[in-house]
PDB file of C-alpha atoms and ligand atoms in Angstrom:
ATOM      1  CA  MET A 650      28.167 215.251 179.634  1.00 54.00           C
ATOM      2  CA  PRO A 651      28.571 213.787 182.548  1.00 60.00           C
ATOM      3  CA  GLU A 652      31.607 212.741 184.241  1.00 72.00           C
ATOM      4  CA  TYR A 653      32.316 208.111 182.978  1.00 79.00           C
ATOM      5  CA  ASN A 654      34.019 207.068 185.903  1.00 78.00           C
ATOM      6  CA  LEU A 655      33.156 203.751 184.833  1.00 81.00           C
ATOM      7  CA  ASN A 656      36.280 202.016 183.520  1.00 83.00           C
ATOM      8  CA  LEU A 657      36.700 201.700 179.781  1.00 89.00           C
ATOM      9  CA  PRO A 658      37.992 199.829 177.215  1.00 90.00           C
ATOM     10  CA  ILE A 659      41.111 198.767 175.339  1.00 90.00           C
ATOM     11  CA  ILE A 660      40.972 199.587 172.052  1.00 93.00           C
ATOM     12  CA  ASN A 661      43.927 197.436 169.550  1.00 94.00           C
ATOM     13  CA  GLN A 662      44.043 196.585 166.159  1.00 95.00           C
ATOM     14  CA  ASP A 663      41.082 194.084 166.440  1.00 94.00           C
ATOM     15  CA  THR A 664      38.904 195.811 168.178  1.00 95.00           C
ATOM     16  CA  LYS A 665      39.492 199.741 167.108  1.00 96.00           C
ATOM     17  CA  ALA A 666      35.918 199.865 164.334  1.00 97.00           C
ATOM     18  CA  PHE A 667      33.928 197.672 167.411  1.00 97.00           C
ATOM     19  CA  TRP A 668      34.157 200.470 169.309  1.00 97.00           C
ATOM     20  CA  GLU A 669      34.613 203.781 166.024  1.00 97.00           C
ATOM     21  CA  GLY A 670      30.736 202.220 165.512  1.00 97.00           C
ATOM     22  CA  CYS A 671      29.571 201.843 168.808  1.00 97.00           C
ATOM     23  CA  THR A 672      30.473 206.742 168.992  1.00 96.00           C
ATOM     24  CA  ARG A 673      28.638 206.428 165.385  1.00 97.00           C
ATOM     25  CA  HIS A 674      25.616 204.455 167.894  1.00 97.00           C
ATOM     26  CA  GLU A 675      26.035 201.035 165.573  1.00 98.00           C
ATOM     27  CA  LEU A 676      26.783 197.717 166.648  1.00 98.00           C
ATOM     28  CA  LEU A 677      29.469 196.829 164.431  1.00 98.00           C
ATOM     29  CA  ILE A 678      29.874 192.976 164.433  1.00 98.00           C
ATOM     30  CA  GLN A 679      32.414 190.909 162.629  1.00 98.00           C
ATOM     31  CA  LYS A 680      31.722 187.861 159.860  1.00 98.00           C
ATOM     32  CA  CYS A 681      34.153 185.675 158.655  1.00 98.00           C
ATOM     33  CA  LYS A 682      34.695 185.852 154.452  1.00 98.00           C
ATOM     34  CA  ASP A 683      35.498 182.521 154.462  1.00 98.00           C
ATOM     35  CA  CYS A 684      32.762 179.890 156.570  1.00 98.00           C
ATOM     36  CA  ASN A 685      30.196 183.350 157.179  1.00 98.00           C
ATOM     37  CA  ASN A 686      30.097 182.430 160.811  1.00 98.00           C
ATOM     38  CA  PHE A 687      29.939 185.851 162.888  1.00 98.00           C
ATOM     39  CA  ARG A 688      31.987 186.186 166.024  1.00 97.00           C
ATOM     40  CA  PHE A 689      31.959 188.357 169.091  1.00 95.00           C
ATOM     41  CA  GLU A 690      34.623 189.194 170.457  1.00 92.00           C
ATOM     42  CA  PRO A 691      36.237 191.591 167.664  1.00 95.00           C
ATOM     43  CA  ALA A 692      39.437 189.254 166.899  1.00 95.00           C
ATOM     44  CA  ALA A 693      42.151 189.036 164.332  1.00 95.00           C
ATOM     45  CA  ILE A 694      40.865 185.036 162.563  1.00 97.00           C
ATOM     46  CA  CYS A 695      38.251 183.173 162.845  1.00 97.00           C
ATOM     47  CA  PRO A 696      37.507 181.451 165.996  1.00 96.00           C
ATOM     48  CA  HIS A 697      35.371 178.611 163.051  1.00 96.00           C
ATOM     49  CA  CYS A 698      38.375 178.482 160.554  1.00 98.00           C
ATOM     50  CA  ILE A 699      41.006 180.373 160.783  1.00 97.00           C
ATOM     51  CA  SER A 700      40.870 182.803 158.522  1.00 98.00           C
ATOM     52  CA  SER A 701      42.135 186.239 159.045  1.00 97.00           C
ATOM     53  CA  ASN A 702      40.047 187.214 156.445  1.00 98.00           C
ATOM     54  CA  TYR A 703      36.260 189.280 158.015  1.00 98.00           C
ATOM     55  CA  SER A 704      34.600 191.913 157.699  1.00 98.00           C
ATOM     56  CA  TRP A 705      32.250 194.178 160.041  1.00 98.00           C
ATOM     57  CA  GLU A 706      28.435 194.470 159.178  1.00 98.00           C
ATOM     58  CA  LYS A 707      26.302 196.727 160.547  1.00 98.00           C
ATOM     59  CA  VAL A 708      23.255 195.115 162.368  1.00 98.00           C
ATOM     60  CA  SER A 709      20.221 195.815 164.459  1.00 97.00           C
ATOM     61  CA  GLY A 710      20.901 195.800 167.274  1.00 98.00           C
ATOM     62  CA  LYS A 711      17.893 193.485 168.548  1.00 98.00           C
ATOM     63  CA  GLY A 712      17.908 190.439 170.619  1.00 98.00           C
ATOM     64  CA  THR A 713      16.557 188.483 173.284  1.00 98.00           C
ATOM     65  CA  VAL A 714      19.034 187.869 176.626  1.00 98.00           C
ATOM     66  CA  TYR A 715      20.192 184.379 177.054  1.00 98.00           C
ATOM     67  CA  SER A 716      21.248 184.258 180.110  1.00 98.00           C
ATOM     68  CA  TYR A 717      21.586 186.670 183.303  1.00 98.00           C
ATOM     69  CA  VAL A 718      23.282 187.837 187.030  1.00 98.00           C
ATOM     70  CA  VAL A 719      22.624 190.436 189.305  1.00 97.00           C
ATOM     71  CA  TYR A 720      24.766 192.702 190.799  1.00 95.00           C
ATOM     72  CA  ARG A 721      24.774 193.655 193.835  1.00 95.00           C
ATOM     73  CA  GLN A 722      27.558 194.782 195.558  1.00 94.00           C
ATOM     74  CA  ALA A 723      30.108 196.780 194.021  1.00 90.00           C
ATOM     75  CA  PRO A 724      33.551 194.140 192.044  1.00 87.00           C
ATOM     76  CA  GLN A 725      34.945 198.018 192.536  1.00 87.00           C
ATOM     77  CA  PRO A 726      34.405 201.480 194.175  1.00 89.00           C
ATOM     78  CA  SER A 727      33.483 202.737 190.675  1.00 86.00           C
ATOM     79  CA  TRP A 728      30.892 200.843 190.891  1.00 86.00           C
ATOM     80  CA  ALA A 729      28.875 201.339 193.648  1.00 89.00           C
ATOM     81  CA  SER A 730      26.737 204.370 192.851  1.00 87.00           C
ATOM     82  CA  MET A 731      25.158 201.128 189.790  1.00 88.00           C
ATOM     83  CA  VAL A 732      24.241 198.374 192.426  1.00 93.00           C
ATOM     84  CA  PRO A 733      22.043 196.780 191.916  1.00 95.00           C
ATOM     85  CA  TYR A 734      22.748 196.375 188.220  1.00 95.00           C
ATOM     86  CA  VAL A 735      22.327 193.420 185.128  1.00 97.00           C
ATOM     87  CA  ILE A 736      25.716 192.154 183.478  1.00 97.00           C
ATOM     88  CA  ALA A 737      23.206 189.826 180.603  1.00 98.00           C
ATOM     89  CA  LEU A 738      24.761 187.191 177.786  1.00 98.00           C
ATOM     90  CA  VAL A 739      22.380 188.427 174.199  1.00 98.00           C
ATOM     91  CA  GLU A 740      21.636 186.729 171.532  1.00 98.00           C
ATOM     92  CA  LEU A 741      21.592 188.601 168.376  1.00 98.00           C
ATOM     93  CA  GLN A 742      18.963 188.834 166.421  1.00 97.00           C
ATOM     94  CA  ASP A 743      20.429 188.752 162.988  1.00 95.00           C
ATOM     95  CA  CYS A 744      23.805 187.192 163.277  1.00 96.00           C
ATOM     96  CA  GLY A 745      23.391 185.123 166.206  1.00 96.00           C
ATOM     97  CA  VAL A 746      25.889 186.019 168.212  1.00 97.00           C
ATOM     98  CA  LYS A 747      25.471 186.641 172.599  1.00 97.00           C
ATOM     99  CA  MET A 748      27.351 189.521 173.642  1.00 97.00           C
ATOM    100  CA  ILE A 749      28.556 190.068 177.699  1.00 96.00           C
ATOM    101  CA  THR A 750      26.469 193.484 178.173  1.00 97.00           C
ATOM    102  CA  ASN A 751      23.778 195.235 181.091  1.00 96.00           C
ATOM    103  CA  ILE A 752      20.797 195.740 180.625  1.00 98.00           C
ATOM    104  CA  VAL A 753      19.043 199.060 181.174  1.00 96.00           C
ATOM    105  CA  ASP A 754      16.276 201.097 182.231  1.00 97.00           C
ATOM    106  CA  CYS A 755      14.502 198.736 183.460  1.00 97.00           C
ATOM    107  CA  THR A 756      15.135 197.114 187.583  1.00 96.00           C
ATOM    108  CA  PRO A 757      17.016 193.726 187.915  1.00 97.00           C
ATOM    109  CA  GLU A 758      14.235 192.457 188.667  1.00 97.00           C
ATOM    110  CA  ASP A 759      12.165 193.496 185.417  1.00 97.00           C
ATOM    111  CA  VAL A 760      15.054 191.546 183.388  1.00 98.00           C
ATOM    112  CA  LYS A 761      13.443 188.654 182.104  1.00 98.00           C
ATOM    113  CA  ILE A 762      15.506 185.193 180.290  1.00 98.00           C
ATOM    114  CA  ASP A 763      14.296 186.417 176.514  1.00 98.00           C
ATOM    115  CA  MET A 764      13.158 189.156 176.668  1.00 98.00           C
ATOM    116  CA  GLU A 765      13.370 191.765 173.936  1.00 98.00           C
ATOM    117  CA  VAL A 766      15.962 193.533 173.961  1.00 98.00           C
ATOM    118  CA  GLU A 767      18.312 196.460 171.504  1.00 98.00           C
ATOM    119  CA  VAL A 768      20.971 198.132 171.923  1.00 98.00           C
ATOM    120  CA  VAL A 769      21.554 202.099 173.760  1.00 98.00           C
ATOM    121  CA  PHE A 770      24.689 203.017 173.418  1.00 97.00           C
ATOM    122  CA  GLU A 771      26.074 205.107 176.790  1.00 95.00           C
ATOM    123  CA  TYR A 772      28.005 208.182 176.034  1.00 94.00           C
ATOM    124  CA  ALA A 773      31.493 207.264 178.082  1.00 93.00           C
ATOM    125  CA  THR A 774      34.313 209.711 176.307  1.00 92.00           C
ATOM    126  CA  GLU A 775      34.438 211.641 172.322  1.00 90.00           C
ATOM    127  CA  GLU A 776      36.162 208.096 171.301  1.00 89.00           C
ATOM    128  CA  ILE A 777      34.149 205.830 173.204  1.00 94.00           C
ATOM    129  CA  SER A 778      30.215 205.241 173.912  1.00 96.00           C
ATOM    130  CA  ILE A 779      29.013 202.154 175.347  1.00 96.00           C
ATOM    131  CA  PRO A 780      27.320 199.362 174.347  1.00 97.00           C
ATOM    132  CA  ARG A 781      24.588 198.039 176.973  1.00 97.00           C
ATOM    133  CA  PHE A 782      21.122 196.837 176.390  1.00 98.00           C
ATOM    134  CA  LYS A 783      17.287 198.099 177.053  1.00 98.00           C
ATOM    135  CA  PRO A 784      13.851 196.063 177.402  1.00 98.00           C
ATOM    136  CA  VAL A 785      11.502 196.778 173.691  1.00 97.00           C
TER     137      VAL A 785
HETATM  138 ZN1   ZN B1418      35.048 181.646 159.359  1.00 56.32          ZN
END
């Protein structure tokens, strides 16, 4: 595996199950057991009803581009080889939550609002794979 030089996520007790799912190439989203709303990013309590009861639901990883920007300058030296790249808000088909992510496997000019995408998992370390999205 090539060395992963980009920033790694900080894993805590609220995000641990999410990142463990990504390592298995499963996209897990929290669902409140009291009001049934999905939420992202992972959090200890529901932003809708403040319940701390939740489950992790495996979703398909299919979604659409809700919005995006193209970065043409690297925010940090480690990202220099990545530019230009796309940071997008992807709305997940199964649960309606929006994830901040990257669109990969296409040029920034190929990315369009409402474009159908699906998750891919980029190996970073043995404990972490990063969910990004590619065109369907
Ligand atoms: Zn709730």
